Amino acid sequence: MSASSLHVAIAATLCLGGTSFARAVPSYRDLNHNGRLDPYEDTRRPVEDRLDDLMRRMSVEEKVGTLLHISPPADDRIGLGRKYDLAKLRQTIAEAHVSSLITRLATSPRELAEQNNAVQKLAEASRLGIPMTISTDPRNHFQVVLGASTAGGGFSLWPETLGFAALRDPTLVRRFAGYARREYRAVGIHMALSPQADLATEPRWPRTTATFGSDPRLVSDLVAAYVEGFQGGRGGVTRIGVATVVKHWVGYGAEPDGFDGHNAYGKVARLDNASFASHVAAFNGAFAAHTAGIMPTYPIISGVTIDGRPLEPVGAGFNAQLLGTVLRGTKRFGGFVLSDWAITNDCPERCERPTAATPQGFAIGMPWGVETLSVRQRFAKGLNAGIDQFGGVSDPKPLLEAVRAGEVSMARLDEAVRRVLLLKFQLGLFDNPYVDPAQAARVAGNPAAQAEADRAQRESQVLLENRDGVLPLRAAGTRVWLYKVDPAAARARGFVVVNDPAQAQVAVIRADAPSEMLHPHHFFGSRQNEGRLDFRADDPDFAAILRASAAVPTVVAVNLDRPAILSNVRSRAKALLATFGASDAAVLDVVTGAARPKGRLPFELPLSMEAVRRQDPARPDDTQAPLYKAGYSWTDTHHVGSTGPAGK
């Protein structure tokens, strides 16, 4: 913390019954630079009193800026890289009065802490010194997809949340979240734009990997544990906690054909009242654990009625029935509502229908159902519907114009601002938003955390097949052919790695769930796994399985970011594993018996693409005659063999 922000403690002389004594006033941060201790700077006062004082001091422009959650300028125009563009950010803070941003920096914990400290220094220099709330997409998992997750940058590396769903252990989720919380706060991150409480009901949906599966009760329980671990308790966010923003309210997983709502072709999700109730129930744990925030989903929710009235055909961020009637009313949610990114932006022709000649690029907007409204009208509609803060926008002018025109009342503006600022006080940011970079380097990715993460990677795997007792493999001296497995990891366990299956005694193959690139010109569509789930002859991974299984007993580990169809893989693999984010070392430890897989499938695996096409995207696990049912594990019903691989 800068010395200029502190004032030496003063003494007040009080008289009580004729006796004089000195009361020490603690050092404080002179946030508004006026040389005296003001109520909102006084740590001894109740938070509500401090908040009231700050609200009285804020201009309309500062209040409007508080409702923007920006993607800050950095090495890359969308915030990627190792450093923020501090000169541009200083200008944005001064002119737009923003005090919330998402960090997408991918760098070392020490450097990330230093960069976040630099951001807080800029915020401290503003008129009222309002500290910056810094958020992030998940950083502790394997998958990195722009707009959904971020490169870890030295953080502990755990299975995807699907892996936690496979283990069905709220205590483990709570422990994971506790480790991640400490890592986040050590580098100066205060808000997790996670977890997803979305139900994985459409097998082709590309966001499945970050869910807790298809069972609403299990999802609810694991989301509650996640929130508790991150926020520091079940009663809401604490001063040592990280605020969670649970997403995406509600029905996001019910996207026809699995097409995602980031894209114009995925702007509508279809449910009915019964399926909608299941998707809502998945959020119950978030409310029970008092999550700080909720993020509405992108798509228009169709086919649902609330109190006998059809939902308005607008994206959830503009829907007063979803945000007011159900979220605030039925569920009595009192926290803050943060929109998903760019819902007030236009979606021009190259966004709606990009081509090879005119790809979407950065023409990104998701104003689903309100395309004909002006940007100003979208801000007004969203705020009046229940949004408290808008993600991914940095221009306050449209919202400011709406307020000045009376399209948004001052009471509604103040209500939203209070929710955003209250969280800053609860997190202790007004008192000290700075972190120690050296401590960040010690906390993030520390050996104890990674040891538990490694164990979770191993145990979350699901054994699907183990014919002829091929597992565990005897490693010492066994000749193995590998595909997508690090040879060094195999040699470290005693395997002899060969270059041809014909020379091997056994093959170990890692494969990814199949996918297609159906929308290569869309910004998000080109980054998401869409389309088919079945292995076909021209898939490189399946070609490797065919080659190996024709020569030797073959062990296949498939990473299930979506529910793959394994019908033709099962018939060729002696042993079959499902993984949900695991290192080569973790897979080999399971294959050799050094670790035992304890997972069970977090969703069913369909028999065929025809079965996938016939199922209801809004209902979980409803394909006809699935190859493996949700909850399946070979380990539950079979004894795992104790001898080595079959010889040639």
XYZ file of C-alpha atoms in Angstrom:
648
model
C 0.000 0.000 0.000
C 1.275 3.452 -0.808
C 2.390 5.596 2.117
C 0.371 8.525 0.761
C -2.842 6.585 1.319
C -2.233 6.248 5.061
C -2.471 8.813 7.812
C -0.800 8.583 11.168
C -3.134 7.556 13.972
C -4.638 10.410 15.925
C -5.879 10.574 19.501
C -9.175 11.875 20.756
C -9.409 13.054 24.322
C -12.612 11.968 25.986
C -13.981 12.729 29.397
C -15.995 10.166 31.278
C -16.897 10.875 34.902
C -14.134 13.437 35.101
C -11.517 10.969 33.839
C -9.596 11.746 30.684
C -8.239 8.996 28.426
C -6.952 8.744 24.870
C -8.804 6.688 22.249
C -6.566 5.607 19.389
C -7.993 5.997 15.909
C -6.455 3.390 13.614
C -4.495 4.274 10.528
C -6.759 4.685 7.569
C -6.705 5.049 3.809
C -7.483 8.630 2.813
C -9.404 7.505 -0.242
C -10.779 10.896 -1.223
C -7.493 12.689 -0.512
C -9.019 15.360 1.766
C -6.742 14.851 4.761
C -9.384 13.620 7.202
C -11.080 10.416 8.211
C -14.478 10.225 6.556
C -17.161 7.725 7.553
C -16.726 5.472 4.511
C -12.981 5.254 5.270
C -13.516 4.366 8.944
C -13.060 0.652 9.559
C -14.750 0.908 12.972
C -18.118 1.841 11.517
C -20.753 -0.669 10.401
C -20.593 -1.459 6.711
C -24.056 -0.024 6.051
C -23.024 3.327 7.562
C -19.880 3.412 5.455
C -21.877 2.530 2.371
C -24.472 5.225 3.068
C -21.731 7.840 3.376
C -20.049 6.785 0.154
C -23.330 6.781 -1.774
C -24.015 10.363 -0.670
C -20.651 11.442 -2.051
C -20.990 9.806 -5.468
C -22.028 11.674 -8.586
C -24.461 10.158 -11.066
C -21.542 9.577 -13.426
C -19.637 7.653 -10.757
C -22.701 5.567 -9.965
C -23.225 4.675 -13.602
C -19.557 3.723 -13.971
C -19.919 1.378 -11.008
C -22.369 -0.683 -13.059
C -19.792 -1.490 -15.760
C -17.604 -4.594 -15.463
C -14.967 -4.146 -18.128
C -12.556 -6.310 -20.084
C -9.459 -4.176 -19.496
C -6.993 -3.184 -22.188
C -3.921 -5.409 -22.093
C -1.336 -6.814 -24.489
C -4.288 -8.072 -26.540
C -7.429 -6.060 -27.301
C -9.611 -8.536 -25.398
C -7.412 -8.540 -22.334
C -5.094 -11.462 -23.038
C -1.387 -11.307 -22.404
C 0.953 -10.734 -19.488
C 0.342 -7.069 -18.700
C -2.484 -4.577 -18.585
C -2.236 -1.429 -20.659
C -2.116 0.785 -17.593
C -2.121 4.058 -19.518
C -5.391 3.184 -21.230
C -6.832 1.756 -18.040
C -5.998 4.958 -16.151
C -7.977 6.891 -18.741
C -10.906 4.472 -18.539
C -11.055 4.739 -14.747
C -10.859 8.531 -14.878
C -13.426 9.013 -17.634
C -15.826 6.084 -17.188
C -15.460 5.733 -13.395
C -15.344 1.932 -13.608
C -14.341 -0.109 -10.566
C -14.760 -3.718 -11.749
C -12.816 -5.698 -14.337
C -12.182 -9.245 -15.479
C -8.568 -10.339 -15.694
C -7.540 -12.660 -18.504
C -3.808 -12.245 -17.958
C -1.827 -15.473 -18.222
C 1.416 -14.960 -16.374
C 3.214 -16.010 -13.202
C 1.470 -15.538 -9.850
C 4.046 -12.938 -8.822
C 3.592 -10.886 -11.976
C -0.196 -11.195 -11.822
C -0.129 -9.887 -8.251
C 2.085 -6.988 -9.330
C -0.227 -6.142 -12.208
C -3.294 -6.242 -9.987
C -1.557 -4.026 -7.432
C -0.864 -1.550 -10.221
C -4.572 -1.540 -11.086
C -5.471 -0.820 -7.454
C -2.985 2.048 -7.436
C -4.846 3.601 -10.372
C -8.175 3.124 -8.605
C -6.810 4.684 -5.429
C -5.957 7.844 -7.366
C -9.576 8.383 -8.451
C -11.733 11.063 -6.798
C -13.205 8.719 -4.180
C -10.530 6.009 -4.305
C -13.060 3.230 -4.849
C -11.065 -0.033 -5.099
C -11.239 -2.290 -8.110
C -13.070 -5.610 -7.934
C -11.084 -8.039 -10.090
C -12.823 -11.141 -11.415
C -11.755 -14.148 -13.462
C -13.115 -17.083 -15.366
C -11.961 -20.464 -13.945
C -8.165 -20.905 -13.798
C -7.638 -24.261 -12.082
C -8.670 -26.710 -14.812
C -7.318 -28.155 -18.049
C -9.665 -26.673 -20.626
C -8.881 -23.140 -21.823
C -11.518 -21.564 -24.065
C -11.712 -17.819 -24.551
C -14.873 -16.523 -22.920
C -15.244 -19.582 -20.680
C -11.933 -20.274 -18.919
C -8.443 -18.845 -18.540
C -4.913 -20.223 -18.578
C -3.902 -21.019 -15.021
C -0.570 -19.203 -14.862
C 0.919 -21.288 -12.057
C -2.287 -22.177 -10.200
C -2.976 -25.695 -8.942
C -4.403 -27.887 -11.713
C -7.528 -29.911 -10.899
C -9.984 -31.993 -12.928
C -12.783 -30.202 -14.711
C -15.898 -29.787 -12.598
C -17.256 -32.860 -14.422
C -14.503 -34.779 -12.635
C -15.839 -33.600 -9.298
C -19.292 -34.688 -10.438
C -17.849 -38.128 -11.193
C -16.602 -38.362 -7.599
C -19.849 -37.000 -6.091
C -17.983 -35.664 -3.064
C -19.033 -32.211 -1.763
C -16.211 -32.278 0.792
C -13.620 -32.559 -1.980
C -15.262 -29.743 -3.939
C -15.201 -27.578 -0.823
C -11.509 -28.330 -0.300
C -10.690 -27.577 -3.927
C -12.552 -24.273 -3.705
C -10.679 -23.409 -0.521
C -7.335 -23.907 -2.248
C -8.477 -21.925 -5.283
C -9.817 -19.157 -3.032
C -6.438 -18.714 -1.377
C -4.708 -18.657 -4.758
C -7.131 -16.068 -6.127
C -6.816 -13.736 -3.149
C -3.033 -14.125 -3.095
C -2.776 -12.673 -6.612
C -5.428 -10.005 -6.049
C -8.530 -11.664 -7.577
C -11.763 -11.208 -5.627
C -14.525 -12.673 -7.765
C -15.014 -16.064 -9.434
C -17.222 -15.984 -12.515
C -18.138 -19.557 -11.653
C -19.387 -22.178 -11.024
C -21.809 -23.316 -13.692
C -25.016 -24.657 -12.169
C -26.254 -25.435 -15.677
C -27.710 -28.894 -16.174
C -25.930 -30.939 -18.844
C -29.067 -32.099 -20.637
C -28.073 -31.766 -24.323
C -25.165 -34.128 -25.104
C -23.796 -31.963 -27.934
C -23.587 -28.768 -25.853
C -19.982 -27.440 -25.784
C -20.230 -25.977 -22.269
C -20.835 -29.391 -20.689
C -17.272 -29.832 -19.444
C -17.619 -27.005 -16.881
C -20.868 -28.309 -15.401
C -21.427 -30.748 -12.555
C -23.321 -33.129 -14.820
C -26.938 -34.007 -15.459
C -28.509 -34.688 -12.040
C -30.118 -31.525 -10.595
C -29.763 -32.682 -6.992
C -26.081 -33.539 -7.395
C -25.430 -30.289 -9.246
C -27.133 -28.348 -6.457
C -25.093 -30.074 -3.734
C -21.746 -29.607 -5.496
C -22.485 -25.990 -6.415
C -23.247 -25.298 -2.746
C -19.909 -26.809 -1.724
C -18.099 -24.777 -4.394
C -19.704 -21.538 -3.202
C -18.939 -22.298 0.450
C -15.292 -23.060 -0.290
C -14.726 -19.978 -2.406
C -16.644 -17.500 -0.261
C -15.209 -18.757 3.022
C -18.386 -20.105 4.592
C -22.036 -20.935 4.104
C -23.329 -17.581 5.348
C -22.123 -15.519 2.402
C -18.879 -13.962 1.295
C -16.252 -13.216 3.963
C -13.300 -10.831 4.102
C -10.942 -13.666 3.197
C -13.298 -15.054 0.579
C -13.815 -14.842 -3.148
C -17.289 -13.853 -4.280
C -18.894 -16.437 -6.546
C -21.119 -15.558 -9.486
C -23.111 -18.704 -10.210
C -24.186 -19.091 -13.814
C -26.096 -19.237 -16.112
C -29.620 -18.463 -14.880
C -31.404 -20.502 -16.225
C -31.934 -23.258 -18.845
C -28.662 -22.717 -20.716
C -27.976 -26.439 -21.063
C -31.163 -26.995 -23.076
C -29.806 -25.673 -26.364
C -31.192 -27.513 -29.440
C -28.415 -29.289 -31.359
C -26.077 -28.160 -28.591
C -25.569 -24.792 -30.262
C -24.287 -22.278 -27.734
C -25.961 -18.970 -26.892
C -22.770 -16.986 -27.478
C -23.659 -17.404 -31.140
C -26.618 -16.049 -33.089
C -27.492 -19.554 -34.253
C -27.840 -20.615 -30.586
C -29.964 -17.729 -29.344
C -32.984 -19.860 -28.300
C -33.198 -22.645 -25.721
C -36.367 -24.755 -25.634
C -37.873 -26.185 -22.461
C -41.283 -26.810 -20.948
C -42.421 -26.082 -17.403
C -41.405 -29.497 -16.062
C -37.907 -29.458 -17.522
C -37.519 -25.789 -16.567
C -38.208 -26.726 -12.938
C -35.302 -29.195 -13.033
C -32.926 -26.574 -14.423
C -34.034 -24.140 -11.696
C -33.597 -26.787 -8.985
C -29.936 -27.161 -9.926
C -29.391 -23.622 -8.542
C -30.910 -24.333 -5.123
C -27.539 -25.061 -3.543
C -26.217 -21.711 -4.706
C -29.033 -19.906 -2.921
C -28.673 -22.022 0.219
C -24.967 -21.132 0.362
C -25.745 -17.426 -0.205
C -23.780 -16.915 -3.365
C -22.798 -13.290 -3.827
C -23.864 -13.126 -7.453
C -25.871 -14.694 -10.240
C -25.181 -14.386 -13.975
C -28.139 -14.759 -16.363
C -27.821 -16.902 -19.442
C -27.577 -15.585 -22.994
C -30.388 -17.358 -24.846
C -34.090 -16.696 -25.058
C -35.918 -19.316 -22.988
C -38.920 -20.547 -24.962
C -41.791 -22.885 -24.082
C -42.037 -21.838 -20.413
C -44.822 -20.012 -18.585
C -44.502 -18.137 -15.281
C -47.744 -17.569 -13.364
C -49.622 -18.573 -16.490
C -47.816 -16.089 -18.754
C -45.287 -17.123 -21.410
C -41.786 -15.838 -20.838
C -41.038 -12.715 -22.822
C -38.964 -13.791 -25.864
C -35.829 -11.907 -24.848
C -32.472 -13.039 -23.494
C -32.460 -13.786 -19.781
C -30.547 -10.583 -19.000
C -33.519 -8.575 -20.238
C -36.244 -10.796 -18.789
C -38.041 -9.360 -15.761
C -39.912 -12.624 -15.206
C -36.700 -14.648 -14.860
C -34.806 -12.027 -12.853
C -37.649 -10.484 -10.877
C -40.493 -12.943 -10.500
C -38.433 -16.129 -10.159
C -34.938 -15.083 -9.005
C -35.785 -12.191 -6.679
C -39.299 -13.366 -5.861
C -39.600 -17.140 -5.683
C -35.940 -17.767 -4.849
C -35.561 -14.622 -2.679
C -32.104 -13.928 -4.019
C -30.710 -10.747 -2.485
C -27.242 -10.599 -4.024
C -26.126 -8.851 -7.164
C -26.862 -9.831 -10.754
C -24.035 -9.530 -13.280
C -24.909 -9.810 -16.952
C -22.935 -12.058 -19.222
C -20.597 -10.220 -21.546
C -21.702 -7.897 -24.344
C -25.479 -8.368 -24.150
C -26.068 -4.696 -24.958
C -23.816 -4.714 -28.036
C -25.159 -4.840 -31.582
C -24.851 -8.073 -33.561
C -24.352 -6.859 -37.141
C -24.456 -8.979 -40.282
C -20.923 -10.309 -39.821
C -21.897 -11.340 -36.270
C -25.208 -12.909 -37.275
C -24.086 -14.534 -40.537
C -20.304 -14.424 -40.949
C -18.635 -15.870 -44.024
C -15.129 -16.826 -45.048
C -14.824 -13.441 -46.736
C -16.242 -11.562 -43.741
C -15.633 -13.613 -40.578
C -17.143 -12.413 -37.334
C -13.878 -11.252 -35.812
C -14.521 -8.902 -32.909
C -18.029 -7.937 -34.018
C -19.364 -9.535 -30.836
C -22.796 -8.876 -29.398
C -25.522 -11.022 -27.830
C -28.646 -8.781 -27.735
C -30.969 -11.722 -28.248
C -34.590 -10.685 -28.531
C -33.814 -6.979 -28.282
C -31.979 -6.544 -31.564
C -34.358 -3.760 -32.653
C -33.787 -1.706 -29.493
C -31.068 0.924 -29.307
C -28.069 0.318 -27.068
C -29.470 2.870 -24.623
C -32.825 1.077 -24.550
C -31.085 -2.251 -23.941
C -29.267 -0.848 -20.916
C -32.507 0.552 -19.537
C -34.410 -2.678 -20.152
C -31.694 -4.809 -18.599
C -31.345 -2.644 -15.496
C -35.102 -2.419 -15.018
C -35.425 -6.178 -15.487
C -32.945 -6.826 -12.670
C -29.368 -6.552 -13.930
C -27.121 -4.778 -11.406
C -23.927 -4.712 -13.435
C -23.164 -5.148 -17.142
C -20.277 -7.365 -18.212
C -17.855 -6.549 -20.994
C -18.804 -2.927 -21.676
C -16.766 0.167 -20.885
C -18.810 3.032 -22.365
C -21.099 4.563 -19.717
C -22.798 7.029 -22.066
C -25.851 4.956 -23.096
C -26.733 4.063 -19.515
C -26.067 7.602 -18.320
C -28.383 8.936 -21.020
C -31.085 6.468 -19.967
C -30.825 7.613 -16.353
C -30.932 11.288 -17.259
C -33.931 10.685 -19.527
C -35.826 9.039 -16.674
C -35.868 5.630 -18.373
C -34.165 4.266 -15.252
C -35.136 5.691 -11.872
C -32.544 6.984 -9.442
C -33.910 4.522 -6.892
C -33.186 1.603 -9.218
C -29.737 2.988 -10.031
C -28.905 3.370 -6.350
C -30.158 -0.130 -5.566
C -27.792 -1.637 -8.132
C -24.834 0.527 -7.075
C -25.312 -0.428 -3.427
C -25.157 -4.119 -4.273
C -21.887 -3.701 -6.166
C -20.264 -1.532 -3.482
C -21.513 -3.635 -0.584
C -19.530 -6.548 -1.934
C -16.350 -4.460 -1.997
C -16.825 -3.619 1.684
C -17.593 -7.240 2.579
C -14.387 -8.350 0.856
C -12.344 -5.749 2.745
C -11.193 -3.968 -0.400
C -11.783 -0.462 0.931
C -9.405 -1.230 3.774
C -6.621 -2.908 1.794
C -6.884 -4.183 -1.777
C -3.154 -4.800 -2.168
C -1.368 -8.156 -2.077
C 2.190 -9.355 -1.507
C 3.692 -10.632 -4.798
C 6.189 -12.809 -2.943
C 3.369 -14.437 -0.998
C 1.432 -14.949 -4.225
C 4.345 -16.933 -5.629
C 4.323 -19.160 -2.539
C 0.559 -19.725 -2.392
C -0.416 -20.318 -6.026
C 0.265 -23.895 -7.054
C 1.857 -24.845 -3.757
C 2.856 -28.528 -3.445
C 0.157 -29.411 -0.914
C -2.582 -28.086 -3.179
C -1.155 -29.805 -6.241
C -0.834 -33.096 -4.391
C -4.568 -33.048 -3.670
C -5.278 -31.920 -7.223
C -3.210 -34.813 -8.593
C -5.121 -37.261 -6.412
C -8.406 -35.852 -7.697
C -7.200 -36.246 -11.297
C -6.541 -39.922 -10.633
C -9.621 -40.768 -8.604
C -12.094 -38.901 -10.830
C -11.419 -41.252 -13.744
C -14.161 -43.756 -14.526
C -13.301 -47.324 -15.436
C -15.782 -48.351 -18.123
C -14.295 -51.658 -19.313
C -11.607 -54.042 -18.118
C -11.983 -57.181 -20.160
C -9.751 -60.161 -19.409
C -8.377 -58.319 -16.390
C -5.975 -56.358 -18.547
C -5.662 -53.711 -15.843
C -3.568 -53.025 -13.966
C -0.695 -53.202 -16.432
C 2.682 -54.452 -15.271
C 4.969 -51.615 -16.293
C 8.460 -52.917 -15.611
C 9.984 -54.011 -18.898
C 6.650 -54.078 -20.756
C 6.853 -52.896 -24.347
C 4.174 -50.231 -24.937
C 3.004 -48.255 -27.949
C 1.685 -44.821 -27.043
C -0.638 -42.331 -28.671
C -1.073 -38.835 -27.184
C 0.830 -39.963 -24.088
C 4.170 -38.472 -23.065
C 6.854 -41.163 -23.547
C 8.854 -39.734 -20.650
C 5.933 -40.340 -18.276
C 5.696 -43.957 -19.454
C 9.442 -44.578 -19.165
C 9.389 -43.154 -15.645
C 7.094 -46.043 -14.693
C 9.335 -48.664 -16.269
C 7.660 -49.097 -19.654
C 9.760 -49.653 -22.752
C 8.306 -47.345 -25.399
C 8.259 -48.658 -28.972
C 7.396 -46.941 -32.250
C 5.224 -49.630 -33.806
C 2.276 -51.525 -32.296
C 3.648 -54.683 -33.914
C 6.655 -54.452 -31.593
C 4.545 -53.819 -28.461
C 2.920 -56.018 -25.834
C 0.238 -53.434 -25.088
C -0.927 -50.040 -26.339
C -2.050 -47.045 -24.277
C -4.042 -44.418 -26.151
C -5.499 -41.099 -25.071
C -8.367 -39.790 -27.190
C -10.613 -36.755 -27.158
C -14.366 -36.926 -27.458
C -15.275 -36.411 -31.132
C -16.452 -33.042 -32.395
C -16.870 -30.989 -35.546
C -16.230 -27.372 -36.460
C -19.624 -26.518 -37.862
C -19.276 -22.735 -37.681
C -15.668 -21.853 -38.516
C -16.363 -18.187 -39.228
C -18.053 -17.391 -35.899
C -15.812 -16.050 -33.139
C -17.070 -18.494 -30.503
C -18.285 -21.253 -32.826
C -14.756 -21.679 -34.146
C -13.497 -22.191 -30.573
C -16.143 -24.640 -29.376
C -16.573 -28.381 -29.753
C -19.864 -28.850 -31.580
C -21.630 -31.476 -33.641
C -21.283 -35.236 -33.668
C -20.178 -37.343 -30.742
C -19.338 -40.613 -32.502
C -15.923 -41.873 -33.603
C -15.530 -42.361 -37.343
C -12.907 -43.953 -39.543
C -11.308 -40.664 -40.594
C -10.836 -39.447 -37.007
C -7.103 -39.566 -36.173
C -7.797 -40.794 -32.639
C -9.996 -43.630 -33.872
C -7.453 -44.514 -36.547
C -4.883 -44.948 -33.781
C -7.296 -47.198 -31.868
C -7.855 -49.341 -34.973
C -4.141 -49.618 -35.648
C -3.246 -50.586 -32.099
C -6.125 -52.942 -31.371
C -5.383 -54.935 -34.504
C -1.982 -55.810 -33.029
C -2.091 -55.822 -29.217
C -4.405 -55.440 -26.204
C -5.278 -51.778 -26.138
C -6.100 -49.435 -23.259
C -8.050 -46.314 -24.279
C -8.613 -43.268 -22.069
C -11.161 -40.841 -23.556
C -11.413 -37.281 -22.257
C -15.139 -36.586 -22.003
C -15.713 -32.878 -22.380
C -19.049 -34.052 -23.821
C -20.798 -37.458 -23.636
C -18.994 -39.323 -26.390
C -20.475 -42.312 -28.206
C -18.081 -45.175 -27.525
C -19.897 -48.064 -29.221
C -17.157 -48.833 -31.746
C -14.375 -48.002 -29.295
C -15.643 -50.394 -26.634
C -15.501 -53.305 -29.035
C -11.820 -52.673 -29.752
C -10.443 -51.653 -26.363
C -9.580 -54.231 -23.745
C -9.735 -51.504 -21.122
C -11.643 -48.245 -21.408
C -11.336 -45.209 -19.131
C -13.223 -41.929 -19.042
C -11.249 -38.878 -17.927
C -12.375 -35.354 -17.130
C -9.110 -33.443 -17.100
C -6.128 -35.558 -16.105
C -2.405 -35.472 -16.765
C -0.582 -38.310 -18.516
C 0.941 -39.179 -15.146
C -2.520 -39.464 -13.591
C -3.764 -41.735 -16.382
C -0.688 -43.956 -16.218
C -0.993 -44.286 -12.456
C -4.519 -45.632 -12.918
C -3.470 -47.884 -15.794
C -0.647 -49.416 -13.752
C -2.646 -49.751 -10.532
C -0.687 -47.116 -8.609
C -4.025 -45.346 -8.156
C -7.607 -46.567 -8.162
C -10.279 -44.868 -10.272
C -13.277 -43.986 -8.120
C -15.438 -41.984 -10.496
C -18.871 -42.791 -11.859
C -20.277 -41.283 -15.017
C -21.773 -37.817 -14.400
C -24.110 -38.330 -17.366
C -25.143 -41.185 -19.625
C -23.186 -42.070 -22.750
C -25.503 -42.494 -25.755
C -25.551 -45.542 -27.982
C -25.681 -43.671 -31.289
C -26.083 -40.303 -32.950
C -29.599 -41.306 -33.914
C -30.407 -41.640 -30.219
C -28.886 -38.200 -29.586
C -30.991 -36.615 -32.313
C -34.167 -38.145 -30.842
C -33.638 -36.995 -27.231
C -35.100 -33.853 -25.643
C -32.328 -31.244 -25.151
C -34.004 -30.022 -21.954
C -34.197 -33.398 -20.172
C -31.219 -35.209 -18.670
C -30.173 -38.719 -19.608
C -33.121 -39.482 -21.888
C -31.500 -41.168 -24.886
C -32.899 -44.559 -25.840
C -30.897 -47.577 -24.622
C -27.720 -45.694 -23.620
C -24.442 -47.554 -23.942
C -23.582 -46.595 -20.347
C -26.087 -45.159 -17.888
C -25.389 -42.140 -15.700
C -23.605 -43.289 -12.555
C -22.034 -46.321 -14.224
C -18.643 -47.673 -13.239
C -17.101 -51.052 -14.013
C -15.475 -50.873 -10.584
C -18.876 -50.950 -8.875
C -19.762 -54.368 -10.280
C -16.467 -56.039 -11.239
C -13.212 -56.955 -9.590
C -10.240 -55.126 -11.100
C -7.604 -57.625 -12.193
C -4.268 -57.877 -10.425
C -2.033 -59.281 -13.136
C -0.141 -57.621 -15.966
C -1.005 -57.241 -19.630
C -1.646 -60.135 -21.888
C 1.513 -60.985 -23.823
C 1.682 -61.279 -27.551
